[in-house]
Short mmCIF file of C-alpha atoms in Angstrom, two decimals:
data_model
loop_
_atom_site.label_atom_id
_atom_site.label_comp_id
_atom_site.label_asym_id
_atom_site.label_seq_id
_atom_site.Cartn_x
_atom_site.Cartn_y
_atom_site.Cartn_z
CA UNK A 10 -8.12 30.82 5.88
CA UNK A 11 -9.83 30.20 2.52
CA UNK A 12 -13.09 28.21 3.64
CA UNK A 13 -13.70 25.39 2.01
CA UNK A 14 -17.25 24.62 0.92
CA UNK A 15 -18.11 20.74 2.12
CA UNK A 16 -21.53 19.58 0.81
CA UNK A 17 -19.97 16.82 -0.21
CA UNK A 18 -16.63 15.15 0.35
CA UNK A 19 -14.86 12.15 -0.92
CA UNK A 20 -13.24 9.52 2.17
CA UNK A 21 -10.61 8.79 3.16
CA UNK A 22 -10.11 5.22 2.21
CA UNK A 23 -7.35 3.57 3.07
CA UNK A 24 -4.97 1.50 -0.02
CA UNK A 25 -7.82 2.81 -2.17
CA UNK A 26 -7.85 7.06 -2.05
CA UNK A 27 -4.07 7.15 -3.52
CA UNK A 28 -2.96 10.46 -6.55
CA UNK A 29 -4.34 8.31 -9.32
CA UNK A 30 -7.77 7.52 -7.56
CA UNK A 31 -8.26 11.51 -7.40
CA UNK A 32 -6.76 12.46 -9.99
CA UNK A 33 -10.10 10.57 -11.74
CA UNK A 34 -12.33 11.68 -9.12
CA UNK A 35 -11.72 15.42 -9.45
CA UNK A 36 -12.38 15.02 -13.64
CA UNK A 37 -15.43 14.07 -13.03
CA UNK A 38 -15.96 16.68 -9.84
CA UNK A 39 -14.43 19.61 -9.72
CA UNK A 40 -16.12 20.71 -6.25
CA UNK A 41 -15.82 17.50 -4.19
CA UNK A 42 -13.56 18.27 -1.58
CA UNK A 43 -10.86 14.67 -1.83
CA UNK A 44 -9.41 13.16 1.12
CA UNK A 45 -5.89 11.10 1.50
CA UNK A 46 -5.89 7.96 2.44
CA UNK A 47 -4.52 8.20 6.36
CA UNK A 48 -0.87 8.60 6.58
CA UNK A 49 0.79 8.42 9.72
CA UNK A 50 3.15 11.39 11.27
CA UNK A 51 6.03 8.33 11.46
CA UNK A 52 5.86 7.86 7.88
CA UNK A 53 5.70 11.61 6.82
CA UNK A 54 8.88 12.23 9.58
CA UNK A 55 11.20 9.44 8.78
CA UNK A 56 9.35 8.17 5.66
CA UNK A 57 9.90 9.12 2.01
CA UNK A 58 7.73 12.32 2.25
CA UNK A 59 6.91 12.69 -1.53
CA UNK A 60 5.52 9.22 -1.52
CA UNK A 61 3.67 9.98 0.59
CA UNK A 62 2.32 13.58 0.05
CA UNK A 63 2.86 14.21 -3.37
CA UNK A 64 0.06 15.34 -5.75
CA UNK A 65 -1.10 16.66 -8.73
CA UNK A 66 -2.11 20.05 -8.74
CA UNK A 67 -5.08 19.12 -10.22
CA UNK A 68 -6.51 17.84 -7.34
CA UNK A 69 -7.49 20.68 -5.23
CA UNK A 70 -9.60 21.13 -3.15
CA UNK A 71 -7.96 17.73 -1.36
CA UNK A 72 -7.26 17.53 2.23
CA UNK A 73 -4.80 15.58 3.98
CA UNK A 74 -5.98 12.79 6.70
CA UNK A 75 -3.25 12.53 9.61
CA UNK A 76 -2.83 9.48 11.96
CA UNK A 77 -0.95 9.85 15.24
CA UNK A 78 -1.33 11.56 18.61
CA UNK A 79 1.15 13.20 20.08
CA UNK A 80 1.03 17.00 19.98
CA UNK A 81 3.61 18.20 18.59
CA UNK A 82 4.53 15.55 15.86
CA UNK A 83 0.96 16.74 14.57
CA UNK A 84 1.30 20.07 14.72
CA UNK A 85 4.80 19.10 12.42
CA UNK A 86 3.29 17.00 10.50
CA UNK A 87 -0.11 19.67 9.60
CA UNK A 88 3.24 22.76 8.83
CA UNK A 89 4.53 20.22 6.94
CA UNK A 90 1.10 19.53 4.68
CA UNK A 91 0.55 22.96 4.39
CA UNK A 92 3.43 23.43 3.11
CA UNK A 93 3.07 20.60 0.21
CA UNK A 94 0.32 22.59 -0.32
CA UNK A 95 -2.79 20.73 0.81
CA UNK A 96 -5.95 22.82 1.64
CA UNK A 97 -7.05 20.99 4.95
CA UNK A 98 -5.89 18.68 7.72
CA UNK A 99 -8.25 15.80 9.12
CA UNK A 100 -7.28 13.85 12.22
CA UNK A 101 -8.13 10.27 11.59
CA UNK A 102 -10.16 9.58 15.01
CA UNK A 103 -12.43 6.65 13.83
CA UNK A 104 -10.29 3.92 12.49
CA UNK A 105 -10.61 0.74 14.21
CA UNK A 106 -8.26 -1.44 12.90
CA UNK A 107 -5.29 -3.00 15.67
CA UNK A 108 -2.65 -1.78 13.96
CA UNK A 109 -4.53 1.93 14.56
CA UNK A 110 -5.08 0.94 18.12
CA UNK A 111 -0.98 -0.46 18.93
CA UNK A 112 -0.58 3.43 17.51
CA UNK A 113 -2.41 4.71 19.77
CA UNK A 114 -4.82 6.93 16.90
CA UNK A 115 -7.92 6.22 15.50
CA UNK A 116 -11.02 5.65 17.36
CA UNK A 117 -9.45 4.61 20.18
CA UNK A 118 -8.76 8.59 20.76
CA UNK A 119 -12.71 8.79 21.06
CA UNK A 120 -12.03 7.82 24.79
CA UNK A 121 -9.18 10.79 25.38
CA UNK A 122 -10.87 13.99 24.06
CA UNK A 123 -8.54 16.29 26.20
CA UNK A 124 -5.63 14.31 23.81
CA UNK A 125 -7.12 15.50 20.38
CA UNK A 126 -8.31 19.28 22.03
CA UNK A 127 -4.07 19.46 22.59
CA UNK A 128 -3.74 17.97 19.41
CA UNK A 129 -5.82 20.46 17.44
CA UNK A 130 -4.28 23.45 19.59
CA UNK A 131 -0.79 22.75 18.84
CA UNK A 132 -2.02 21.87 14.80
CA UNK A 133 -3.47 25.21 14.45
CA UNK A 134 -0.72 27.34 15.98
CA UNK A 135 1.48 25.94 13.36
CA UNK A 136 -0.63 26.27 10.70
CA UNK A 137 -3.28 28.49 8.31
CA UNK A 138 -5.32 25.94 7.18
CA UNK A 139 -8.20 23.89 8.68
CA UNK A 140 -7.25 21.45 11.06
CA UNK A 141 -10.77 19.15 11.26
CA UNK A 142 -11.55 15.77 12.89
CA UNK A 143 -13.23 12.37 11.69
CA UNK A 144 -14.90 10.36 13.90
CA UNK A 145 -16.95 8.00 14.87
CA UNK A 146 -20.73 8.40 17.36
CA UNK A 147 -18.48 6.37 19.96
CA UNK A 148 -16.46 3.30 21.07
CA UNK A 149 -17.41 0.37 22.41
CA UNK A 150 -19.75 0.91 25.35
CA UNK A 151 -19.04 4.69 25.59
CA UNK A 152 -22.21 6.37 25.83
CA UNK A 153 -23.51 7.55 22.24
CA UNK A 154 -24.91 10.73 23.89
CA UNK A 155 -23.17 12.06 26.35
CA UNK A 156 -19.72 10.70 25.39
CA UNK A 157 -19.95 12.03 21.58
CA UNK A 158 -21.21 15.39 23.45
CA UNK A 159 -18.45 15.48 25.51
CA UNK A 160 -16.21 14.64 23.17
CA UNK A 161 -16.88 17.11 20.55
CA UNK A 162 -17.39 20.10 22.75
CA UNK A 163 -14.16 19.40 24.53
CA UNK A 164 -12.46 19.77 20.87
CA UNK A 165 -14.55 21.99 19.53
CA UNK A 166 -13.18 24.49 22.47
CA UNK A 167 -9.50 23.77 20.98
CA UNK A 168 -10.81 25.70 18.15
CA UNK A 169 -11.93 22.81 15.28
CA UNK A 170 -15.02 23.75 13.81
CA UNK A 171 -15.27 21.02 11.73
CA UNK A 172 -16.56 17.61 12.72
CA UNK A 173 -17.12 14.32 9.99
CA UNK A 174 -19.01 12.13 11.34
CA UNK A 175 -19.58 8.31 10.71
CA UNK A 176 -22.73 8.04 12.15
CA UNK A 177 -21.74 4.26 14.00
CA UNK A 178 -20.07 2.83 17.05
CA UNK A 179 -16.50 1.11 16.47
CA UNK A 180 -15.99 -1.88 19.04
CA UNK A 181 -12.12 -2.05 19.27
CA UNK A 182 -13.06 -5.62 20.09
CA UNK A 183 -14.58 -8.52 18.56
CA UNK A 184 -14.81 -6.72 15.20
CA UNK A 185 -12.87 -6.44 12.31
CA UNK A 186 -12.91 -3.14 10.29
CA UNK A 187 -15.36 -4.88 7.66
CA UNK A 188 -17.80 -5.89 9.91
CA UNK A 189 -16.81 -2.25 11.64
CA UNK A 190 -18.14 -0.20 8.67
CA UNK A 191 -21.35 -2.79 8.55
CA UNK A 192 -22.35 -4.28 12.13
CA UNK A 193 -23.02 -1.60 14.58
CA UNK A 194 -26.61 -0.25 13.38
CA UNK A 195 -26.15 3.36 11.34
CA UNK A 196 -27.83 6.21 13.72
CA UNK A 197 -28.11 9.27 11.50
CA UNK A 198 -30.53 11.12 14.04
CA UNK A 199 -27.48 10.79 16.54
CA UNK A 200 -25.74 12.82 14.02
CA UNK A 201 -28.33 15.57 13.54
CA UNK A 202 -28.99 15.62 16.85
CA UNK A 203 -25.45 16.84 17.32
CA UNK A 204 -25.94 19.82 14.74
CA UNK A 205 -29.10 21.33 17.02
CA UNK A 206 -26.35 20.81 20.19
CA UNK A 207 -24.06 22.55 18.35
CA UNK A 208 -25.34 24.51 15.67
CA UNK A 209 -22.29 27.37 14.97
CA UNK A 210 -19.95 24.01 14.83
CA UNK A 211 -19.42 22.55 10.51
CA UNK A 212 -21.41 18.82 11.22
CA UNK A 213 -20.51 16.29 8.17
CA UNK A 214 -22.23 12.90 8.20
CA UNK A 215 -20.39 9.79 6.93
CA UNK A 216 -21.44 6.30 6.48
CA UNK A 217 -23.48 4.02 4.17
CA UNK A 218 -24.93 6.87 2.14
CA UNK A 219 -24.99 5.02 -1.23
CA UNK A 220 -27.03 7.55 -3.68
CA UNK A 221 -27.31 11.10 -4.41
CA UNK A 222 -31.12 11.56 -3.87
CA UNK A 223 -29.89 10.15 0.61
CA UNK A 224 -27.14 13.05 0.33
CA UNK A 225 -30.12 15.36 -0.42
CA UNK A 226 -32.12 13.94 2.74
CA UNK A 227 -28.85 14.51 5.04
CA UNK A 228 -28.43 17.89 4.04
CA UNK A 229 -31.85 19.45 5.30
CA UNK A 230 -29.94 18.20 8.76
CA UNK A 231 -26.47 18.85 8.52
CA UNK A 232 -23.38 20.63 6.60
CA UNK A 233 -22.28 18.35 4.64
CA UNK A 234 -22.20 14.49 3.29
CA UNK A 235 -18.92 12.12 2.91
CA UNK A 236 -19.38 9.56 0.61
CA UNK A 237 -17.25 6.58 0.71
CA UNK A 238 -17.40 2.96 -0.71
CA UNK A 239 -19.56 3.51 -2.79
CA UNK A 240 -17.83 6.48 -5.09
CA UNK A 241 -15.25 4.37 -5.69
CA UNK A 242 -17.27 1.72 -6.60
CA UNK A 243 -19.83 3.46 -8.40
CA UNK A 244 -17.24 6.78 -9.80
CA UNK A 245 -19.73 7.88 -12.09
CA UNK A 246 -21.97 9.07 -9.11
CA UNK A 247 -19.55 11.97 -8.51
CA UNK A 248 -19.99 13.14 -12.43
CA UNK A 249 -23.23 14.11 -11.06
CA UNK A 250 -22.25 16.36 -7.61
CA UNK A 251 -21.50 19.79 -9.52
CA UNK A 252 -24.61 19.74 -10.68
CA UNK A 253 -27.13 18.21 -8.10
CA UNK A 254 -25.53 19.28 -5.03
CA UNK A 255 -23.89 22.66 -5.76
CA UNK A 256 -25.53 23.42 -8.53
CA UNK A 257 -22.80 24.33 -10.69
CA UNK A 258 -22.29 22.48 -14.06
CA UNK A 259 -22.34 18.69 -15.19
CA UNK A 260 -18.61 18.57 -16.91
CA UNK A 261 -19.15 14.88 -18.44
CA UNK A 262 -22.54 13.45 -19.76
CA UNK A 263 -20.42 10.50 -20.57
CA UNK A 264 -18.60 7.93 -19.41
CA UNK A 265 -16.27 7.15 -22.02
CA UNK A 266 -15.20 10.79 -23.07
CA UNK A 267 -14.19 10.70 -18.86
CA UNK A 268 -12.34 8.12 -19.81
CA UNK A 269 -10.79 9.59 -23.27
CA UNK A 270 -10.08 12.84 -20.83
CA UNK A 271 -8.03 10.97 -18.26
CA UNK A 272 -5.95 8.94 -20.64
CA UNK A 273 -3.42 11.98 -20.79
CA UNK A 274 -2.97 11.44 -17.67
CA UNK A 275 -2.68 7.84 -17.43
CA UNK A 276 -0.01 8.01 -20.37
CA UNK A 277 2.44 10.73 -18.19
CA UNK A 278 2.51 8.25 -15.65
CA UNK A 279 3.35 5.14 -17.36
CA UNK A 280 6.19 7.08 -19.55
CA UNK A 281 7.37 8.18 -15.94
CA UNK A 282 7.13 4.23 -14.79
CA UNK A 283 3.90 3.63 -13.15
CA UNK A 284 2.28 0.09 -13.83
CA UNK A 285 -1.19 0.55 -15.84
CA UNK A 286 -2.68 -1.28 -12.94
CA UNK A 287 -1.54 0.92 -10.69
CA UNK A 288 -4.16 3.37 -12.20
CA UNK A 289 -7.05 0.94 -14.04
CA UNK A 290 -8.02 -0.54 -10.72
CA UNK A 291 -9.32 2.79 -9.82
CA UNK A 292 -11.44 3.23 -13.27
CA UNK A 293 -13.11 -0.57 -12.66
CA UNK A 294 -16.45 0.86 -11.54
CA UNK A 295 -17.03 3.40 -14.05
CA UNK A 296 -19.35 1.21 -16.39
CA UNK A 297 -20.96 0.10 -13.76
CA UNK A 298 -24.91 -0.79 -14.07
CA UNK A 299 -24.21 -1.00 -18.35
CA UNK A 300 -24.07 -3.72 -20.45
CA UNK A 301 -20.44 -5.24 -21.36
CA UNK A 302 -19.55 -3.36 -17.72
CA UNK A 303 -18.18 -6.80 -16.48
CA UNK A 304 -16.41 -7.45 -19.95
CA UNK A 305 -15.09 -4.23 -19.03
CA UNK A 306 -13.49 -5.44 -15.89
CA UNK A 307 -12.63 -8.69 -16.55
CA UNK A 308 -10.08 -7.18 -19.73
CA UNK A 309 -9.03 -4.61 -17.86
CA UNK A 310 -8.41 -7.45 -14.01
CA UNK A 311 -6.60 -9.78 -16.62
CA UNK A 312 -4.32 -8.20 -18.51
CA UNK A 313 -3.31 -4.41 -16.64
CA UNK A 314 -0.80 -6.28 -14.97
CA UNK A 315 1.26 -7.08 -18.22
CA UNK A 316 4.41 -4.94 -19.02
CA UNK A 317 3.51 -4.46 -22.33
CA UNK A 318 -0.17 -3.27 -20.79
CA UNK A 319 -1.05 0.39 -22.46
CA UNK A 320 -3.49 2.70 -22.85
CA UNK A 321 -4.79 0.90 -25.70
CA UNK A 322 -6.04 -1.64 -23.31
CA UNK A 323 -8.62 1.07 -21.74
CA UNK A 324 -9.86 1.76 -24.93
CA UNK A 325 -10.60 -1.98 -25.86
CA UNK A 326 -11.83 -2.45 -23.08
CA UNK A 327 -14.15 0.13 -23.35
CA UNK A 328 -15.22 -1.10 -26.75
CA UNK A 329 -17.24 -3.72 -24.51
CA UNK A 330 -19.68 -1.42 -23.46
CA UNK A 331 -22.76 -1.28 -25.02
#
């Protein structure tokens, strides 16, 4: 089994980290592990498989995040994902949305560590790629100390070696998914403590991380960091990851050069029938913080949906940047 270096990972984000987004992110960082949006077992087993699982070979290393809770279905989906070439399959035990709860997966499974252990066991028997878990520190009134330790211990005993821990509780009743990302307090120290409790496990911390300086601080206590919304809204952050986190080479020193490098991919997707706005929406934050960034965003937002919109629009918008 190939060992993945998860020092820095980009979080799975529904409606955001699609294949176009991941291709763009991979241009900026050669090293970070990228995660798909959550895909449910039902979508894979009964839906358009290529649409849900297809990706560009340039995206490696890339992990599929899977939503489900039936061990044999999870194992079959892991097997299919391995066939598509994914480097890892991650089980979603962190999403608090009602739709996810009705499907009996996501954060509500924090209350069922034995079931997640069954899933891990079945999946690992079916594939040779790593099976990992992304979870919260607890749900609702669950004890953040004993409950989290029991969850991790039970699932680790089934063979899971990597836990990505969002350092907040999830409140399944009364808070929206957005509020669940902001209102429950962040408890980074609980994740640090988890690493001390289980030193042989790979513990990755997630939640509210916005700078590479914060990442460096967390890496003194845990094995890796996962960044979500900041990586999407301010993707240029990723251009510094290879040098600052991995000690490697920076791919791009100039944002316009990164944009130019992306344009052949954009043109190929347009030629295949994709509308420009399906791709350009992931680029809106590229020039964040620079003079002219508002003009860049506005020109794209107001025009990318038009049938005639092409890469000339992106170049025209980039000219707004000082």
